[in-house]
């Protein structure tokens, strides 16, 4: 949609061309802000992040710190298919795959690193995941650290279930479910 | 030893008193400058509904950012002191001093109080009461151009040189207006000594109106303010160098040398504020406060101790300075910047004729009143 | 000679050519799973169904020979429907393993599904047939029966190419599955070709398994240096690491690649790769090692010999020849290697384990030198004080060296190659890291391409020789591999 804004281009009148009254008006505005904020600092909308955070609007909740979901036996749901690493536009995911000796799922991520300093929080990894293993719903906003290494998340830092998980609802991996059932863990 | 002391007692006393005055006054100015760097950021933040710096802390004590100047200073000292390979090394090193020293020297002629009696001796609350203080002010502020131009030229960087050219042109132009606006005051008060001018402003007009410069010369005050801000190279006249977007004369400077230029700018704010207070707002004068105490226009009196009076006068001067410093900050964060041609146009085709007109009218009125 | 039209385009082919091959000549790709150009036609996957005008039913292009007047349609609605149905049929029981399957990205099912089907399955996922999953078969392969579409390429490969017939289709109809015959092992020396020709993820390589997704791999065409056969290969690598070597099928030499040849890349990134010089048994920086070597050469006062190597490229052998002639000023150098050549097992593996004996002879033709026997005798007699050669070539003179007691200076890429008793060893970049020219047993010129970069400081052998010559006081003026090749007729 193109919106049209009519600009009032009338020539300046004498007082305006003098500048001084206009300058005084401008000073009045800024001075008012100055004194209002000086005597009522609570009105300033600044949030002291990271000590202080705002409740997130709904759409933003799906774009918070990543987590890897965990199966009932404590293994990651991730099967190291590399789809997230492939989809990632910021190249912030690093995976190294390994093989289970017994679990018929066969493949798991021995290393799963996300460099939040590089991440652009686009959520493409979540979209790409065929196993519903990665999610960005921790409601934690990364940042506000003093050390860059604090933004590098390893596998253990990522593995986390929310309350009510793990559930088999939506679990796409038949082999994993069979395995858990056979061990009485599902 | 004692003979020497007896023979030169007055001289020694004068030297000692001057040293104390220099130490106290200049240290006060320096401390206020450091606070001003913080104030600039805090005032701008409050004007823009922000909080401003409040993270720098000492032992976990942040005091809402009071230690920010200390942190800035440490940062500046820690930075690499870079000198371009083709720079004129000597002038490159000297330029920051040329920027800073004339400004600091100017404080010597500014009266920050009347006088104070200590052990029967009378001390003027002014470092040097020069009979031609006003001209000293104009002369030294003209020297500041050297800092700008040497800094821009010695770096051997084309952009820095262009910035220096702009700066020099701007300062030379506004120097003229600055001088001419003060001519009216000179004519009215009949003295170029700043202390004389301040004392003259202690009188009352019509029995109740303090005879401050701004009352005699309201128009000159506005011209002075404009010219002084331009001389100081601050927004809306900061096209010599704008922190983030205009390459200026000290672009090749880093570390403490860069800090010296920045510091000079903030010291100049204080200087301009003090001059405005001294010349147009009665300096250390408090309305109706005389040496013995308050004497109101109706005749009511409130006798006060001499030291209390002195303290009140110094305090009044400080308050006026703080007010004008704050005002300059507010002006900076309110107005947008001029273009260079607009800047020059304003100076030569508007301010200069107006300043001349001001002198003409002042002279005509003085003639009509038979004061000449 | 039958004249046919395919999608309206006329073509004349010899008798016996199938429709699929005829279409290939016209550049028309007919999808296929069981067909392989070097294996017998099986016709079981039904993916290559095409329509022939006036024929009542669709026919399989892979097994129908062209006959005069046939009008073949490969993109008619009927054919498209047939392909979609065949794919749906194949996918009914195919497990949803793509995330863990190594074939993903180069899988026939994925590719043809995207190209020819894109239909949603009408069969519930829970009812898929279960079969044996991951099973290790042989030293190189893993079999997953559930993913198998029973195209029988692997069975035919084992019976027709290696003639070992370890694999068979067991049971019948929808119970059938691929299995090893009882008491057999899948270790015929060519087994990794099965992982290549398997159109789905049923056969995967144990070596490559889970190492890297195939879409990350970059491909560099190069040559296998495992033996004198000189198979054309493709190196798959990513971020300076080689992950696998696969054959580059060609008419002259090879369609397949042996397991040993596929594993040659391991030496390049092995832990014992040399990046520094070795004096006796101690690692030492390159420059001091060169200085030490040069002073030993000077000490020998002309009692020097240089032996080329059939493991080195023509450029590197030529550099050694120049070192002997121009820098060391000795006549005792030999590039005469005459091991028996020819394919040993009827498939690919050569009797000569060295890749470049023919190339060394080209160097001999250009620079002269003595015969290998003469050099061997001279070394054994003790008249040679210092011998410069390549590590594996030094083994050819093992007995003579023992008898003569000459100091041995070798070039080696890996520490394990260094022969016992070597005095000094200098590193060089392997042929996965630097280009080189080789001449295989057929007399064909084969050039390697660098796939990865060598460790810092490790240079090609000709550059090392150039440096060594400078240290001993002569400049060979070898600025590039081309300089070394000057004056050599590769034909």
mmCIF file of N, CA and C in Angstrom, chain C residues 272-280 282-297 312 320 323 386-392 408-415 417-419 422-430 457-472:
data_model
loop_
_atom_site.group_PDB
_atom_site.id
_atom_site.type_symbol
_atom_site.label_atom_id
_atom_site.label_comp_id
_atom_site.label_asym_id
_atom_site.label_seq_id
_atom_site.Cartn_x
_atom_site.Cartn_y
_atom_site.Cartn_z
ATOM 1 N N UNK C 272 50.317 -39.703 11.214
ATOM 2 C CA UNK C 272 51.778 -39.733 11.065
ATOM 3 C C UNK C 272 52.239 -38.961 9.834
ATOM 4 N N UNK C 273 51.365 -38.067 9.331
ATOM 5 C CA UNK C 273 51.808 -37.236 8.200
ATOM 6 C C UNK C 273 52.998 -36.387 8.634
ATOM 7 N N UNK C 274 53.977 -36.301 7.770
ATOM 8 C CA UNK C 274 55.167 -35.530 8.097
ATOM 9 C C UNK C 274 54.963 -34.078 7.679
ATOM 10 N N UNK C 275 55.199 -33.159 8.624
ATOM 11 C CA UNK C 275 55.193 -31.741 8.264
ATOM 12 C C UNK C 275 56.569 -31.135 8.505
ATOM 13 N N UNK C 276 57.477 -31.950 9.087
ATOM 14 C CA UNK C 276 58.830 -31.490 9.392
ATOM 15 C C UNK C 276 59.808 -32.545 8.880
ATOM 16 N N UNK C 277 61.077 -32.214 8.919
ATOM 17 C CA UNK C 277 62.075 -33.181 8.531
ATOM 18 C C UNK C 277 62.354 -34.156 9.669
ATOM 19 N N UNK C 278 62.962 -35.309 9.321
ATOM 20 C CA UNK C 278 63.376 -36.275 10.335
ATOM 21 C C UNK C 278 64.849 -36.561 10.116
ATOM 22 N N UNK C 279 65.650 -36.370 11.168
ATOM 23 C CA UNK C 279 67.052 -36.765 11.097
ATOM 24 C C UNK C 279 67.209 -37.955 12.033
ATOM 25 N N UNK C 280 67.655 -39.067 11.500
ATOM 26 C CA UNK C 280 67.643 -40.343 12.217
ATOM 27 C C UNK C 280 66.227 -40.599 12.728
ATOM 28 N N UNK C 282 64.653 -38.305 15.004
ATOM 29 C CA UNK C 282 64.114 -37.122 15.662
ATOM 30 C C UNK C 282 63.513 -36.130 14.682
ATOM 31 N N UNK C 283 62.324 -35.627 15.024
ATOM 32 C CA UNK C 283 61.697 -34.581 14.206
ATOM 33 C C UNK C 283 62.512 -33.300 14.335
ATOM 34 N N UNK C 284 62.654 -32.596 13.238
ATOM 35 C CA UNK C 284 63.434 -31.361 13.245
ATOM 36 C C UNK C 284 62.814 -30.434 12.213
ATOM 37 N N UNK C 285 62.881 -29.133 12.463
ATOM 38 C CA UNK C 285 62.275 -28.177 11.528
ATOM 39 C C UNK C 285 62.853 -28.343 10.130
ATOM 40 N N UNK C 286 62.077 -27.906 9.160
ATOM 41 C CA UNK C 286 62.420 -28.165 7.768
ATOM 42 C C UNK C 286 63.762 -27.559 7.369
ATOM 43 N N UNK C 287 63.976 -26.292 7.726
ATOM 44 C CA UNK C 287 65.190 -25.618 7.264
ATOM 45 C C UNK C 287 66.457 -26.284 7.820
ATOM 46 N N UNK C 288 66.543 -26.530 9.137
ATOM 47 C CA UNK C 288 67.723 -27.243 9.641
ATOM 48 C C UNK C 288 67.861 -28.626 9.030
ATOM 49 N N UNK C 289 66.738 -29.298 8.764
ATOM 50 C CA UNK C 289 66.811 -30.637 8.168
ATOM 51 C C UNK C 289 67.430 -30.538 6.779
ATOM 52 N N UNK C 290 67.013 -29.524 6.014
ATOM 53 C CA UNK C 290 67.575 -29.347 4.667
ATOM 54 C C UNK C 290 69.066 -29.038 4.750
ATOM 55 N N UNK C 291 69.438 -28.190 5.737
ATOM 56 C CA UNK C 291 70.836 -27.801 5.885
ATOM 57 C C UNK C 291 71.687 -29.034 6.208
ATOM 58 N N UNK C 292 71.166 -29.830 7.156
ATOM 59 C CA UNK C 292 71.877 -31.046 7.561
ATOM 60 C C UNK C 292 72.038 -31.991 6.371
ATOM 61 N N UNK C 293 70.929 -32.171 5.610
ATOM 62 C CA UNK C 293 70.972 -33.067 4.459
ATOM 63 C C UNK C 293 71.987 -32.577 3.440
ATOM 64 N N UNK C 294 71.964 -31.259 3.181
ATOM 65 C CA UNK C 294 72.878 -30.706 2.187
ATOM 66 C C UNK C 294 74.328 -30.890 2.618
ATOM 67 N N UNK C 295 74.608 -30.748 3.924
ATOM 68 C CA UNK C 295 76.006 -30.890 4.351
ATOM 69 C C UNK C 295 76.449 -32.344 4.259
ATOM 70 N N UNK C 296 75.531 -33.288 4.488
ATOM 71 C CA UNK C 296 75.884 -34.710 4.304
ATOM 72 C C UNK C 296 76.194 -34.980 2.840
ATOM 73 N N UNK C 297 75.408 -34.342 1.945
ATOM 74 C CA UNK C 297 75.638 -34.527 0.507
ATOM 75 C C UNK C 297 77.002 -33.970 0.132
ATOM 76 N N UNK C 312 56.313 -41.721 -7.604
ATOM 77 C CA UNK C 312 56.285 -40.266 -7.746
ATOM 78 C C UNK C 312 55.807 -39.872 -9.136
ATOM 79 N N UNK C 320 64.137 -34.940 -9.511
ATOM 80 C CA UNK C 320 65.219 -35.754 -8.949
ATOM 81 C C UNK C 320 66.323 -35.952 -9.991
ATOM 82 N N UNK C 323 68.306 -32.901 -10.129
ATOM 83 C CA UNK C 323 69.148 -32.822 -8.933
ATOM 84 C C UNK C 323 70.425 -33.621 -9.149
ATOM 85 N N UNK C 386 76.210 -41.643 -0.389
ATOM 86 C CA UNK C 386 74.889 -41.099 -0.048
ATOM 87 C C UNK C 386 73.924 -41.412 -1.186
ATOM 88 N N UNK C 387 72.758 -41.956 -0.809
ATOM 89 C CA UNK C 387 71.728 -42.257 -1.812
ATOM 90 C C UNK C 387 70.495 -41.402 -1.522
ATOM 91 N N UNK C 388 70.028 -40.673 -2.545
ATOM 92 C CA UNK C 388 68.815 -39.855 -2.410
ATOM 93 C C UNK C 388 67.704 -40.539 -3.184
ATOM 94 N N UNK C 389 66.572 -40.769 -2.509
ATOM 95 C CA UNK C 389 65.466 -41.418 -3.216
ATOM 96 C C UNK C 389 64.164 -41.173 -2.469
ATOM 97 N N UNK C 390 63.108 -41.849 -2.935
ATOM 98 C CA UNK C 390 61.815 -41.745 -2.267
ATOM 99 C C UNK C 390 61.670 -42.954 -1.357
ATOM 100 N N UNK C 391 60.857 -42.827 -0.314
ATOM 101 C CA UNK C 391 60.830 -43.837 0.739
ATOM 102 C C UNK C 391 60.486 -45.231 0.224
ATOM 103 N N UNK C 392 59.431 -45.351 -0.588
ATOM 104 C CA UNK C 392 59.024 -46.685 -1.013
ATOM 105 C C UNK C 392 59.986 -47.269 -2.043
ATOM 106 N N UNK C 408 71.288 -43.059 3.649
ATOM 107 C CA UNK C 408 70.051 -42.994 2.880
ATOM 108 C C UNK C 408 69.307 -41.696 3.201
ATOM 109 N N UNK C 409 69.064 -40.917 2.141
ATOM 110 C CA UNK C 409 68.254 -39.702 2.306
ATOM 111 C C UNK C 409 66.980 -39.912 1.503
ATOM 112 N N UNK C 410 65.832 -39.867 2.202
ATOM 113 C CA UNK C 410 64.582 -40.184 1.508
ATOM 114 C C UNK C 410 63.585 -39.038 1.617
ATOM 115 N N UNK C 411 62.659 -39.015 0.666
ATOM 116 C CA UNK C 411 61.476 -38.157 0.735
ATOM 117 C C UNK C 411 60.304 -39.035 1.139
ATOM 118 N N UNK C 412 59.552 -38.618 2.119
ATOM 119 C CA UNK C 412 58.420 -39.434 2.556
ATOM 120 C C UNK C 412 57.262 -38.526 2.950
ATOM 121 N N UNK C 413 56.043 -39.002 2.711
ATOM 122 C CA UNK C 413 54.854 -38.227 3.083
ATOM 123 C C UNK C 413 54.384 -38.614 4.477
ATOM 124 N N UNK C 414 54.532 -39.899 4.818
ATOM 125 C CA UNK C 414 54.104 -40.381 6.123
ATOM 126 C C UNK C 414 55.282 -40.997 6.861
ATOM 127 N N UNK C 415 55.194 -40.911 8.167
ATOM 128 C CA UNK C 415 56.301 -41.413 8.965
ATOM 129 C C UNK C 415 56.444 -42.927 8.826
ATOM 130 N N UNK C 417 56.207 -44.673 6.316
ATOM 131 C CA UNK C 417 56.864 -45.073 5.062
ATOM 132 C C UNK C 417 58.378 -45.122 5.197
ATOM 133 N N UNK C 418 58.918 -44.409 6.181
ATOM 134 C CA UNK C 418 60.370 -44.236 6.260
ATOM 135 C C UNK C 418 61.036 -45.592 6.438
ATOM 136 N N UNK C 419 61.939 -45.964 5.557
ATOM 137 C CA UNK C 419 62.601 -47.267 5.693
ATOM 138 C C UNK C 419 63.562 -47.251 6.874
ATOM 139 N N UNK C 422 67.149 -45.086 7.537
ATOM 140 C CA UNK C 422 67.244 -43.855 6.758
ATOM 141 C C UNK C 422 67.925 -42.788 7.609
ATOM 142 N N UNK C 423 68.866 -42.051 7.005
ATOM 143 C CA UNK C 423 69.563 -41.034 7.789
ATOM 144 C C UNK C 423 68.723 -39.781 7.902
ATOM 145 N N UNK C 424 68.261 -39.278 6.766
ATOM 146 C CA UNK C 424 67.444 -38.056 6.794
ATOM 147 C C UNK C 424 66.180 -38.265 5.972
ATOM 148 N N UNK C 425 65.096 -37.674 6.453
ATOM 149 C CA UNK C 425 63.836 -37.760 5.717
ATOM 150 C C UNK C 425 63.267 -36.367 5.539
ATOM 151 N N UNK C 426 62.843 -36.063 4.317
ATOM 152 C CA UNK C 426 62.240 -34.761 4.041
ATOM 153 C C UNK C 426 60.785 -34.977 3.635
ATOM 154 N N UNK C 427 59.879 -34.124 4.131
ATOM 155 C CA UNK C 427 58.454 -34.316 3.806
ATOM 156 C C UNK C 427 58.109 -33.740 2.438
ATOM 157 N N UNK C 428 57.022 -34.213 1.866
ATOM 158 C CA UNK C 428 56.507 -33.593 0.637
ATOM 159 C C UNK C 428 54.998 -33.722 0.600
ATOM 160 N N UNK C 429 54.364 -32.889 -0.219
ATOM 161 C CA UNK C 429 52.901 -32.877 -0.315
ATOM 162 C C UNK C 429 52.437 -34.063 -1.134
ATOM 163 N N UNK C 430 51.411 -34.757 -0.610
ATOM 164 C CA UNK C 430 50.910 -35.927 -1.328
ATOM 165 C C UNK C 430 50.122 -35.477 -2.559
ATOM 166 N N UNK C 457 53.993 -25.172 5.120
ATOM 167 C CA UNK C 457 55.400 -25.489 4.966
ATOM 168 C C UNK C 457 55.666 -26.735 4.154
ATOM 169 N N UNK C 458 54.663 -27.601 4.019
ATOM 170 C CA UNK C 458 54.866 -28.829 3.242
ATOM 171 C C UNK C 458 54.668 -28.504 1.768
ATOM 172 N N UNK C 459 55.705 -28.764 0.974
ATOM 173 C CA UNK C 459 55.682 -28.367 -0.430
ATOM 174 C C UNK C 459 55.742 -29.604 -1.317
ATOM 175 N N UNK C 460 55.381 -29.467 -2.592
ATOM 176 C CA UNK C 460 55.536 -30.601 -3.515
ATOM 177 C C UNK C 460 56.993 -31.048 -3.565
ATOM 178 N N UNK C 461 57.203 -32.286 -3.974
ATOM 179 C CA UNK C 461 58.551 -32.846 -3.926
ATOM 180 C C UNK C 461 59.512 -32.074 -4.814
ATOM 181 N N UNK C 462 59.023 -31.641 -6.015
ATOM 182 C CA UNK C 462 59.948 -30.907 -6.896
ATOM 183 C C UNK C 462 60.425 -29.623 -6.231
ATOM 184 N N UNK C 463 59.560 -29.001 -5.423
ATOM 185 C CA UNK C 463 59.958 -27.772 -4.737
ATOM 186 C C UNK C 463 60.951 -28.077 -3.620
ATOM 187 N N UNK C 464 60.756 -29.231 -2.961
ATOM 188 C CA UNK C 464 61.703 -29.657 -1.923
ATOM 189 C C UNK C 464 63.075 -29.912 -2.538
ATOM 190 N N UNK C 465 63.080 -30.589 -3.690
ATOM 191 C CA UNK C 465 64.341 -30.871 -4.381
ATOM 192 C C UNK C 465 65.026 -29.567 -4.753
ATOM 193 N N UNK C 466 64.230 -28.618 -5.235
ATOM 194 C CA UNK C 466 64.763 -27.310 -5.607
ATOM 195 C C UNK C 466 65.450 -26.662 -4.411
ATOM 196 N N UNK C 467 64.787 -26.740 -3.232
ATOM 197 C CA UNK C 467 65.346 -26.153 -2.015
ATOM 198 C C UNK C 467 66.629 -26.852 -1.607
ATOM 199 N N UNK C 468 66.589 -28.198 -1.689
ATOM 200 C CA UNK C 468 67.764 -28.993 -1.301
ATOM 201 C C UNK C 468 68.955 -28.607 -2.176
ATOM 202 N N UNK C 469 68.679 -28.414 -3.481
ATOM 203 C CA UNK C 469 69.753 -28.042 -4.399
ATOM 204 C C UNK C 469 70.325 -26.683 -4.013
ATOM 205 N N UNK C 470 69.458 -25.751 -3.632
ATOM 206 C CA UNK C 470 69.929 -24.430 -3.226
ATOM 207 C C UNK C 470 70.826 -24.548 -2.000
ATOM 208 N N UNK C 471 70.424 -25.385 -1.052
ATOM 209 C CA UNK C 471 71.233 -25.561 0.164
ATOM 210 C C UNK C 471 72.583 -26.172 -0.158
ATOM 211 N N UNK C 472 72.665 -27.011 -1.215
ATOM 212 C CA UNK C 472 73.966 -27.588 -1.535
ATOM 213 C C UNK C 472 74.652 -26.776 -2.622
#
